[in-house]
mmCIF file of C-alpha atoms in Angstrom:
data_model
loop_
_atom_site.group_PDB
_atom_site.id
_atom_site.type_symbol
_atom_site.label_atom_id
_atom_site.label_comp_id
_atom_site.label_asym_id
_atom_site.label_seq_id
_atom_site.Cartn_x
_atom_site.Cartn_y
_atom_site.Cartn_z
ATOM 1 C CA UNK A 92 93.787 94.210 116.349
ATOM 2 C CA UNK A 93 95.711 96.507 114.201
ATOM 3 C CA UNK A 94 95.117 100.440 114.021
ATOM 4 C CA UNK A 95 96.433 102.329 110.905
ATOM 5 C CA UNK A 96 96.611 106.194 110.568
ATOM 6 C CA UNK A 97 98.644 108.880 109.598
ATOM 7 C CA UNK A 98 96.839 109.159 106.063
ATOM 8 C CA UNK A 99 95.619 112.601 104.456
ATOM 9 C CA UNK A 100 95.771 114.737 101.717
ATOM 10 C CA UNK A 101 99.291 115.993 100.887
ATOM 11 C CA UNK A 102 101.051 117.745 98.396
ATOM 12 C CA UNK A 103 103.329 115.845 95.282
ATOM 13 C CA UNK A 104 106.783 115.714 96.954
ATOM 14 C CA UNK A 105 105.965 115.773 100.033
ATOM 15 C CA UNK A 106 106.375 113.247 103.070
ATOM 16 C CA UNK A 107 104.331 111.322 105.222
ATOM 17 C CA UNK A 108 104.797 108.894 108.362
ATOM 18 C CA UNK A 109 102.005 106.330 108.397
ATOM 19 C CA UNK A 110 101.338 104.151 112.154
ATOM 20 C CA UNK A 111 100.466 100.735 112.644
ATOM 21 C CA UNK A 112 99.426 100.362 116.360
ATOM 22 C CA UNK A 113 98.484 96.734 117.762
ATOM 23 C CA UNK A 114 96.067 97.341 120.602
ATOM 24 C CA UNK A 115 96.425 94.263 121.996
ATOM 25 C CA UNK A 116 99.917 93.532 122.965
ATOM 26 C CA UNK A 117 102.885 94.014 120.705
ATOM 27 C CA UNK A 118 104.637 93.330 117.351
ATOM 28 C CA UNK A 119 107.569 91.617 119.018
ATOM 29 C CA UNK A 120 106.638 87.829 117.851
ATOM 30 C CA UNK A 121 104.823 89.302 114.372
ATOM 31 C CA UNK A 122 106.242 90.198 111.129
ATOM 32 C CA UNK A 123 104.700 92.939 109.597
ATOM 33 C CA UNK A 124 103.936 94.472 106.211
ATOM 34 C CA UNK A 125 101.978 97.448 104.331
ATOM 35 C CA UNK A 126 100.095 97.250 101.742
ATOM 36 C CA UNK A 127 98.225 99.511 99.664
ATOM 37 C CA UNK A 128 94.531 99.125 97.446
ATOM 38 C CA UNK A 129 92.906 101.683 94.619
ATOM 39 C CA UNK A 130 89.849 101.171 93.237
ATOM 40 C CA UNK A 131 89.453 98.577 90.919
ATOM 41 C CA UNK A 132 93.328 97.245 91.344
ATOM 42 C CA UNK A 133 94.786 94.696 93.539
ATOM 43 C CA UNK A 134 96.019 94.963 96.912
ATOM 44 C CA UNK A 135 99.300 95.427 96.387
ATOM 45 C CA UNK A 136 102.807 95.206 98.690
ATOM 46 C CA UNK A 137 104.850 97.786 99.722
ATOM 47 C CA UNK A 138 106.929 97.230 102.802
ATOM 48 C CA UNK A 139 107.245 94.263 104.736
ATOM 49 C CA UNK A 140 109.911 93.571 108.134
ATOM 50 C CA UNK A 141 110.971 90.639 109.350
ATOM 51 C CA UNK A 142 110.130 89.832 113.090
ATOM 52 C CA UNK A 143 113.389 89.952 114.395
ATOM 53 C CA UNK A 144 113.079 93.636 112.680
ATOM 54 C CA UNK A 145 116.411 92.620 110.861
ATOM 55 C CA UNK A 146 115.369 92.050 107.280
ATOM 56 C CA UNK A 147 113.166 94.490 105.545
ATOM 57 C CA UNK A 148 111.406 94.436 101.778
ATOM 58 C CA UNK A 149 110.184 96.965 99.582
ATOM 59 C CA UNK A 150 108.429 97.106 96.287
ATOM 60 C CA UNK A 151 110.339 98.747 93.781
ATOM 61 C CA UNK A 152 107.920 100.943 93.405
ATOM 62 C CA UNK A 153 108.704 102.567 96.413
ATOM 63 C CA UNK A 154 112.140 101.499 97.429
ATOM 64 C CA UNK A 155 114.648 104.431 97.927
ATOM 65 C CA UNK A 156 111.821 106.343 98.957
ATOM 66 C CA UNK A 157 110.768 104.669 101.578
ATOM 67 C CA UNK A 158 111.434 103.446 105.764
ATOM 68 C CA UNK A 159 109.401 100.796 107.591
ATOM 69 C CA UNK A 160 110.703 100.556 111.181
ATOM 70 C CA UNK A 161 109.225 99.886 114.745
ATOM 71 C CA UNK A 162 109.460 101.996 117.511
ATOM 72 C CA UNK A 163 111.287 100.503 120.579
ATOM 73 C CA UNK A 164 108.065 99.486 123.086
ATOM 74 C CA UNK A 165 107.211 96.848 119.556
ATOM 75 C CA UNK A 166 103.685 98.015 119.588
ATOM 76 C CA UNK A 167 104.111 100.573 116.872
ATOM 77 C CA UNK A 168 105.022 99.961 112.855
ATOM 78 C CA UNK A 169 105.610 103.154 110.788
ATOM 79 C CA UNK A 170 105.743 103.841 106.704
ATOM 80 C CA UNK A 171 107.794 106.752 106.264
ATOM 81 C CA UNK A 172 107.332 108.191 102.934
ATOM 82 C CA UNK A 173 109.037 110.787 100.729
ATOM 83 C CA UNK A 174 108.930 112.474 98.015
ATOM 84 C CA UNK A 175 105.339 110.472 97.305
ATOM 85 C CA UNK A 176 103.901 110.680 93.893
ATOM 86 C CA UNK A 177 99.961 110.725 92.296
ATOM 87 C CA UNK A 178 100.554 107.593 91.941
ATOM 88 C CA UNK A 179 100.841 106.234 95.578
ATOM 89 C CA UNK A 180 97.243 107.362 95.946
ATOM 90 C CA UNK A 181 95.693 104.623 97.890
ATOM 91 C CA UNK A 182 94.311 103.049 100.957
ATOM 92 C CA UNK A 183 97.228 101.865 103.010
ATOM 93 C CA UNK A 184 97.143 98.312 104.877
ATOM 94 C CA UNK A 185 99.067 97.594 107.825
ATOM 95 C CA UNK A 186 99.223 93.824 108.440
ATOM 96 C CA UNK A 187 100.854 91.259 110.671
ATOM 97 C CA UNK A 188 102.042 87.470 110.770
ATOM 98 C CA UNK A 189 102.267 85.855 113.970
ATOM 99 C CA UNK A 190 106.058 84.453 113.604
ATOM 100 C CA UNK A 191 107.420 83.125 117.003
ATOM 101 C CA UNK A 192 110.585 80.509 115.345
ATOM 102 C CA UNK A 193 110.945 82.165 112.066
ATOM 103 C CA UNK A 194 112.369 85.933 113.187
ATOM 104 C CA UNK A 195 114.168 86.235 109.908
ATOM 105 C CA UNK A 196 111.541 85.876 106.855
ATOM 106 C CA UNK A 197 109.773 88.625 105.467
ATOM 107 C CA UNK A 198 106.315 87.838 104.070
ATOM 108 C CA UNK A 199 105.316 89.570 100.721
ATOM 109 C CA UNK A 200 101.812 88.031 99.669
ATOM 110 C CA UNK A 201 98.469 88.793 101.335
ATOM 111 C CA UNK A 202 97.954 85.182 101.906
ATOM 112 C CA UNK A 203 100.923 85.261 104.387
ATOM 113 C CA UNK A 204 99.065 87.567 107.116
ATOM 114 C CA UNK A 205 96.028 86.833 108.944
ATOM 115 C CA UNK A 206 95.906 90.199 110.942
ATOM 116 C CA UNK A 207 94.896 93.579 109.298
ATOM 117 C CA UNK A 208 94.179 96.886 109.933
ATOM 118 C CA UNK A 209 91.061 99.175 108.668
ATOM 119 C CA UNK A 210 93.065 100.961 105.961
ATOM 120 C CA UNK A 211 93.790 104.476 106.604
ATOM 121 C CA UNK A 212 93.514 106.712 102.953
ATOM 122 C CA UNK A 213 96.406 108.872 101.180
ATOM 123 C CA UNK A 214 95.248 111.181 98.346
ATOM 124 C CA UNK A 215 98.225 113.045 96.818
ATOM 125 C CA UNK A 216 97.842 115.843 94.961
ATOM 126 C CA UNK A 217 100.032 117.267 92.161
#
């Protein structure tokens, strides 16, 4: 089971660190990824890392502005964001892909996890 948090009202410009916690176990044979849903729209990706915690992904729509990383027990996955916009207003997934042989492929679709957190919401306000 996956636990997201971190979410919350903040300011235009601001930043914000978002957790992934597995309660069972770690992330050390799991790639993970975030995604993010408003109302009406998709899911949509935004950050996913590679088992092996090697290769990492990001939409464009957030890339320069934005860190995925693990801390070093592997039962913790963090979105840092900056500088976040009106526009990342959403409910934030954390997900995860159990990955045991394939520690170098990041996984970009919602079809390629099976494990997902509740969703913890971000409301930015300009």
């Amino acid at each position: 089971q996956l636990q997201a948090s971190g979410g919350g009202l903040v300011q235009a410009g601001d930043s914000l660190r978002l957790s992934c916690a597995a309660s069972r176990g770690t992330f050390s044979s799991y790639a993970v990824g975030w995604f993010r849903q408003t109302p009406g729209k998709e899911r949509e990706f935004v950050a996913a890392m590679s088992r092996n915690g090697v290769n990492i992904l990001y939409a464009d729509s957030v890339k320069g502005r934005s860190t995925i990383s693990r801390d070093g027990s592997l039962n913790t996955v963090y979105l840092q964001m900056s500088t976040v916009r009106a526009e990342d207003t959403a409910l934030y997934y954390c997900a995860a892909r159990y990955s045991p042989g394939l520690s170098r492929i990041t996984y970009y679709t919602e079809a390629d996890y099976a494990y997902w957190g509740q969703g913890t919401l971000v409301t930015v306000s300009s």
